[in-house]
Coordinates of C-alpha atoms in Angstrom, one line a residue:
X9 CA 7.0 27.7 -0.9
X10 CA 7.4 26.0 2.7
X11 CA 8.9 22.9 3.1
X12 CA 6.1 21.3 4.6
X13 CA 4.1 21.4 2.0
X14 CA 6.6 19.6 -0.3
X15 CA 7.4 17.0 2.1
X16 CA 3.5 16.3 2.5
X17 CA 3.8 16.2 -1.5
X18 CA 6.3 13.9 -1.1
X19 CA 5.0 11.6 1.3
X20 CA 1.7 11.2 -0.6
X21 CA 3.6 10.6 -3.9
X22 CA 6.1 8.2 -2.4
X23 CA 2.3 6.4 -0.6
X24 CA 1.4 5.7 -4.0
X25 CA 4.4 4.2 -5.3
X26 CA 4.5 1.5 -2.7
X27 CA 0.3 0.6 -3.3
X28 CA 0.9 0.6 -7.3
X29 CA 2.0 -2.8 -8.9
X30 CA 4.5 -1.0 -11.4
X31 CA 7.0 0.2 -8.5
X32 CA 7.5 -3.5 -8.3
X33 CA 7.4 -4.2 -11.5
X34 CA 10.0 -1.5 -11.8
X35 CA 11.8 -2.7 -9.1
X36 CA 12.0 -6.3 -9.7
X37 CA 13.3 -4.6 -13.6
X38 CA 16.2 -2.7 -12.2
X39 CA 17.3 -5.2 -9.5
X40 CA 17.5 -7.9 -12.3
X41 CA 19.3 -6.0 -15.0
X42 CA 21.7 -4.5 -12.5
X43 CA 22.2 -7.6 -10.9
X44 CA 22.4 -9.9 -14.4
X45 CA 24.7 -7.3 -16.0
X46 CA 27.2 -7.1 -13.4
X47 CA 27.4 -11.3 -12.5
X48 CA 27.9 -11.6 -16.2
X49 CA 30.3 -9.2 -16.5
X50 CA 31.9 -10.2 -13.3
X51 CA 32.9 -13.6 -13.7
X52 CA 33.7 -13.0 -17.4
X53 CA 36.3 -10.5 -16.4
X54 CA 37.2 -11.6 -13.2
X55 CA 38.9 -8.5 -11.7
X56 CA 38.0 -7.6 -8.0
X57 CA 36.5 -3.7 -9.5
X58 CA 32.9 -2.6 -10.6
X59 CA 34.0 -0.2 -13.7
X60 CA 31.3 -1.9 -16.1
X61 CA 29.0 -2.2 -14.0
X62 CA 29.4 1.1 -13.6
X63 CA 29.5 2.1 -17.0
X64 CA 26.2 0.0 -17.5
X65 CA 24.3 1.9 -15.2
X66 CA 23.6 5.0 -17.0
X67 CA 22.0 3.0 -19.7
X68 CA 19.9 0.5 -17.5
X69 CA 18.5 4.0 -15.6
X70 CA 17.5 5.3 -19.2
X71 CA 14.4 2.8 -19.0
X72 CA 14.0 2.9 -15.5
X73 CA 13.9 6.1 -14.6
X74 CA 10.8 7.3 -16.7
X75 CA 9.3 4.4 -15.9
X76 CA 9.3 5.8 -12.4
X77 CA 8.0 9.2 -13.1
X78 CA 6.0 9.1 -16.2
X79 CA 2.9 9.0 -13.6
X80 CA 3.8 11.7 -12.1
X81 CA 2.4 14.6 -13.5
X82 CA 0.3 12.8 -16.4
X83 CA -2.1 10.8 -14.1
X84 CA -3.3 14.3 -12.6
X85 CA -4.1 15.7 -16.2
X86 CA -5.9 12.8 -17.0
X87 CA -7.8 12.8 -14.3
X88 CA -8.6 16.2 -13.5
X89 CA -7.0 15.9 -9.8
X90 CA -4.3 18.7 -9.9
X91 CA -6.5 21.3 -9.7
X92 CA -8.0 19.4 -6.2
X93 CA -4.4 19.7 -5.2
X94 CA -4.1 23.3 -5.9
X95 CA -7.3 24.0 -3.6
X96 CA -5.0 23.0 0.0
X97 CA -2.4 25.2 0.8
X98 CA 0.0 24.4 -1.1
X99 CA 1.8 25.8 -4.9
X100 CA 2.6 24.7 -8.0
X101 CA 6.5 24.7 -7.1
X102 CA 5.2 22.8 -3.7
X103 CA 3.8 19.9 -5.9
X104 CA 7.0 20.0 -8.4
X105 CA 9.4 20.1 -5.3
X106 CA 7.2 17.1 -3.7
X107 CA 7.3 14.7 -7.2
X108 CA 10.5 15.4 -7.5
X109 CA 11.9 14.6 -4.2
X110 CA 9.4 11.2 -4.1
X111 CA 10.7 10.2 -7.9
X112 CA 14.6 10.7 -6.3
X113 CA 13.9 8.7 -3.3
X114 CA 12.1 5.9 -4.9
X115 CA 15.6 5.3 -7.4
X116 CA 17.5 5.8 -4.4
X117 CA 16.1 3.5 -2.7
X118 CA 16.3 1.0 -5.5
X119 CA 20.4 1.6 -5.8
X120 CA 20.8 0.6 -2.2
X121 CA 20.4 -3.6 -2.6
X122 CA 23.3 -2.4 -5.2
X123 CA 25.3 -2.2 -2.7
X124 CA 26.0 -5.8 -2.0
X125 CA 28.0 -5.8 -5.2
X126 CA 30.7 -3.9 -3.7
X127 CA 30.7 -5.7 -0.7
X128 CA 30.3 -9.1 -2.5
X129 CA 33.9 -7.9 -4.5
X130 CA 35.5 -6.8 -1.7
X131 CA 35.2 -10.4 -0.2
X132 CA 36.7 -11.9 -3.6
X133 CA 39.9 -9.3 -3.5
X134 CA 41.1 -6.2 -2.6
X135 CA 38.7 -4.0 -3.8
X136 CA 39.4 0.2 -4.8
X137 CA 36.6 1.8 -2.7
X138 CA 37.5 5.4 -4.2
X139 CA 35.8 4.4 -7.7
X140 CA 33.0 2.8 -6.1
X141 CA 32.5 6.1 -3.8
X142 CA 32.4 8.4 -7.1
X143 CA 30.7 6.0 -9.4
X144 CA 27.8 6.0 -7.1
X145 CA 28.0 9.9 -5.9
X146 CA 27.8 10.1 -9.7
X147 CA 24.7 7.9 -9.8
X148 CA 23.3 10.2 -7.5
X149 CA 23.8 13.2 -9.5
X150 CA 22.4 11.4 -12.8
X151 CA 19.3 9.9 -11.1
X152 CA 18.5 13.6 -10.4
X153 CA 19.2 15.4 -13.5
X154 CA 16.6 11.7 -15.2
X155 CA 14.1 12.6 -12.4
X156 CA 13.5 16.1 -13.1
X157 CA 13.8 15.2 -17.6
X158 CA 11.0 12.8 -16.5
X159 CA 9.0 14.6 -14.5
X160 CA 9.3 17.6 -17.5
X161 CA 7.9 14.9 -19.8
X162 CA 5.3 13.0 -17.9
X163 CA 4.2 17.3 -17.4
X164 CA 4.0 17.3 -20.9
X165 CA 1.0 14.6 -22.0
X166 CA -2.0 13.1 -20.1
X167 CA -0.9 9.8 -21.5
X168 CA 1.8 7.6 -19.4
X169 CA 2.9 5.2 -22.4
X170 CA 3.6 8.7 -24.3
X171 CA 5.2 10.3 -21.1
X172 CA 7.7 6.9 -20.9
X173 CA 8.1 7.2 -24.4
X174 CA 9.5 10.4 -24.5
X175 CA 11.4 10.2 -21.2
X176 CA 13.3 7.1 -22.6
X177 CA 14.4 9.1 -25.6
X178 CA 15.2 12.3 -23.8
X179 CA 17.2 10.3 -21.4
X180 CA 18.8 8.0 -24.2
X181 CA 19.7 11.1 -25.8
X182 CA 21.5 12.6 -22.6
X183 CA 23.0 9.0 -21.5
X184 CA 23.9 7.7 -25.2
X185 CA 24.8 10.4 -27.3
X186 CA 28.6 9.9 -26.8
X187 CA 28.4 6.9 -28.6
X188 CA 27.4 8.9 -32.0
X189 CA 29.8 11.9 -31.6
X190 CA 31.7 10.2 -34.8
X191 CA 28.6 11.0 -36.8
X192 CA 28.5 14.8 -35.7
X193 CA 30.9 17.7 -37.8
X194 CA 33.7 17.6 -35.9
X195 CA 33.8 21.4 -34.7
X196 CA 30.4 20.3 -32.6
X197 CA 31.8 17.5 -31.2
X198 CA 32.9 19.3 -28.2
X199 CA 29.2 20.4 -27.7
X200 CA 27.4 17.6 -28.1
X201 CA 29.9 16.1 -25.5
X202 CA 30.0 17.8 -22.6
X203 CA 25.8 18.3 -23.4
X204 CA 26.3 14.1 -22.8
X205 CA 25.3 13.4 -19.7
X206 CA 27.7 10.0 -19.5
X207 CA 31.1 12.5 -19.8
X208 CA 30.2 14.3 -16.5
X209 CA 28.9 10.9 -14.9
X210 CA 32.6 9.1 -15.7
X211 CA 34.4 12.0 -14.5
X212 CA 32.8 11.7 -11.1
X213 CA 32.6 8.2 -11.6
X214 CA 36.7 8.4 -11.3
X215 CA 36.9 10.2 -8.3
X216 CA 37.3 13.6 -10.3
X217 CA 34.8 16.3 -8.6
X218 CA 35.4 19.0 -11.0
X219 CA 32.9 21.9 -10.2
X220 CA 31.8 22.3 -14.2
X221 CA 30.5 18.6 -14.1
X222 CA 28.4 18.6 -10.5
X223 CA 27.1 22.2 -12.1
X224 CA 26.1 20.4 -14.8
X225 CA 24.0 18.3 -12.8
X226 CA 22.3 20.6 -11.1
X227 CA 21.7 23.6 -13.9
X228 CA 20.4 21.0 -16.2
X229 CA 17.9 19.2 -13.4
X230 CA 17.0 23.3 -12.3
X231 CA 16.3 24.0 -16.4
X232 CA 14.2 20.5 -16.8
X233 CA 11.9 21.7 -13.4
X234 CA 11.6 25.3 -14.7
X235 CA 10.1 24.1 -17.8
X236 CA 8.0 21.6 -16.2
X237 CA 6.9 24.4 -13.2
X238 CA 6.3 26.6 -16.1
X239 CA 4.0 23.7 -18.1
X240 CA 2.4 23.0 -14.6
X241 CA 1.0 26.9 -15.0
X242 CA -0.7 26.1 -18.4
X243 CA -3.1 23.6 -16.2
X244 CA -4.2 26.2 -14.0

């Protein structure tokens, strides 16, 4: 694998993002439910920190994310271009690495208007910047681990609608399944928890950097690009 190749990946991924109507779309999606969500929630509260809006996040990127990546991968089954792509020098890890790396810097770039919310606190009252710093190193970590479950389902269909379908509900699972841990026997309750994306996310989101939770990030992401490399193969 040489970096080069990726990055061209990348670049020609990220190229079609910004010529495609549904980045916007997306975009326009994300900055209005972050933005709605955490006025509301703001001036209902009124307390000079962003721990909801926070807390929100995980859920809002649950719709967003796949909407980002179900392309990804489907769109070349569909239309037969993958196996063009494998004919210049590049792999199969090449083109993974490159989707990947053009997925995570399109949400990336969507979190930075975000970033106005701190600021706009911080002129209302004194304002913790230690949450803030870990819930959006924790942001970080999540929009990673939704990219590569994304691009693993978008690998897995020619059809987009299914790919976002299926995305939503493996990234609803990961983001949401705290919420139902009452309904699970309680000796698999630990299990299902720390499986739960949201308990690593609000540990970082505290300013916690415990080394199980950022491994958790990154094993999980590395097992959902595996398994996509590894459907990638099948199309050969």
């Amino acid at each position: 694998m040489t970096v080069k190749a990726s990055l061209r990946i990348m670049r020609r991924e990220l190229g079609f993002y910004f010529v495609s109507p549904i980045a916007y779309i997306v975009i326009v999606v994300f900055l209005f439910a972050t933005g709605w969500f955490f006025f509301s929630v703001f001036f209902l509260n009124g307390r000079a920190d962003l721990r909801e809006f926070f807390s929100l996040l995980p859920l809002i990127l649950t719709f967003v994310v796949p909407a980002v990546t179900m392309r990804l991968f489907s769109e070349e089954w569909s239309s037969g271009s993958f196996e063009i792509l494998l004919t210049f020098p590049v792999s199969t890890v090449n083109i993974l690495t490159g989707k990947f790396l053009a997925a995570f810097s399109f949400v990336l770039l969507m979190l930075i208007p975000t970033l106005s919310y701190p600021i706009f606190v911080s002129t209302l009252g004194e304002l913790d910047w230690g949450p803030v710093v870990g819930g959006y190193l924790g942001t970080i970590f999540l929009a990673g681990l939704l990219c590569a479950v994304g691009l693993f389902t978008s690998s897995l269909t020619k059809n987009q609608i299914v790919a976002f379908i299926v995305g939503v509900a493996m990234c609803f699972f990961l983001t949401q399944v705290h919420r139902v841990l009452y309904l699970i026997p309680a000796f698999l309750t630990g299990f299902f928890q720390f499986l739960g994306a949201s308990y690593h996310y609000n540990n970082i989101a505290k300013g916690v950097l415990d080394s199980r939770d950022l491994l958790y990030f990154v094993s999980l992401s590395f097992i959902a690009l595996y398994f996509t490399n590894a459907v990638s193969y099948t199309h050969l």
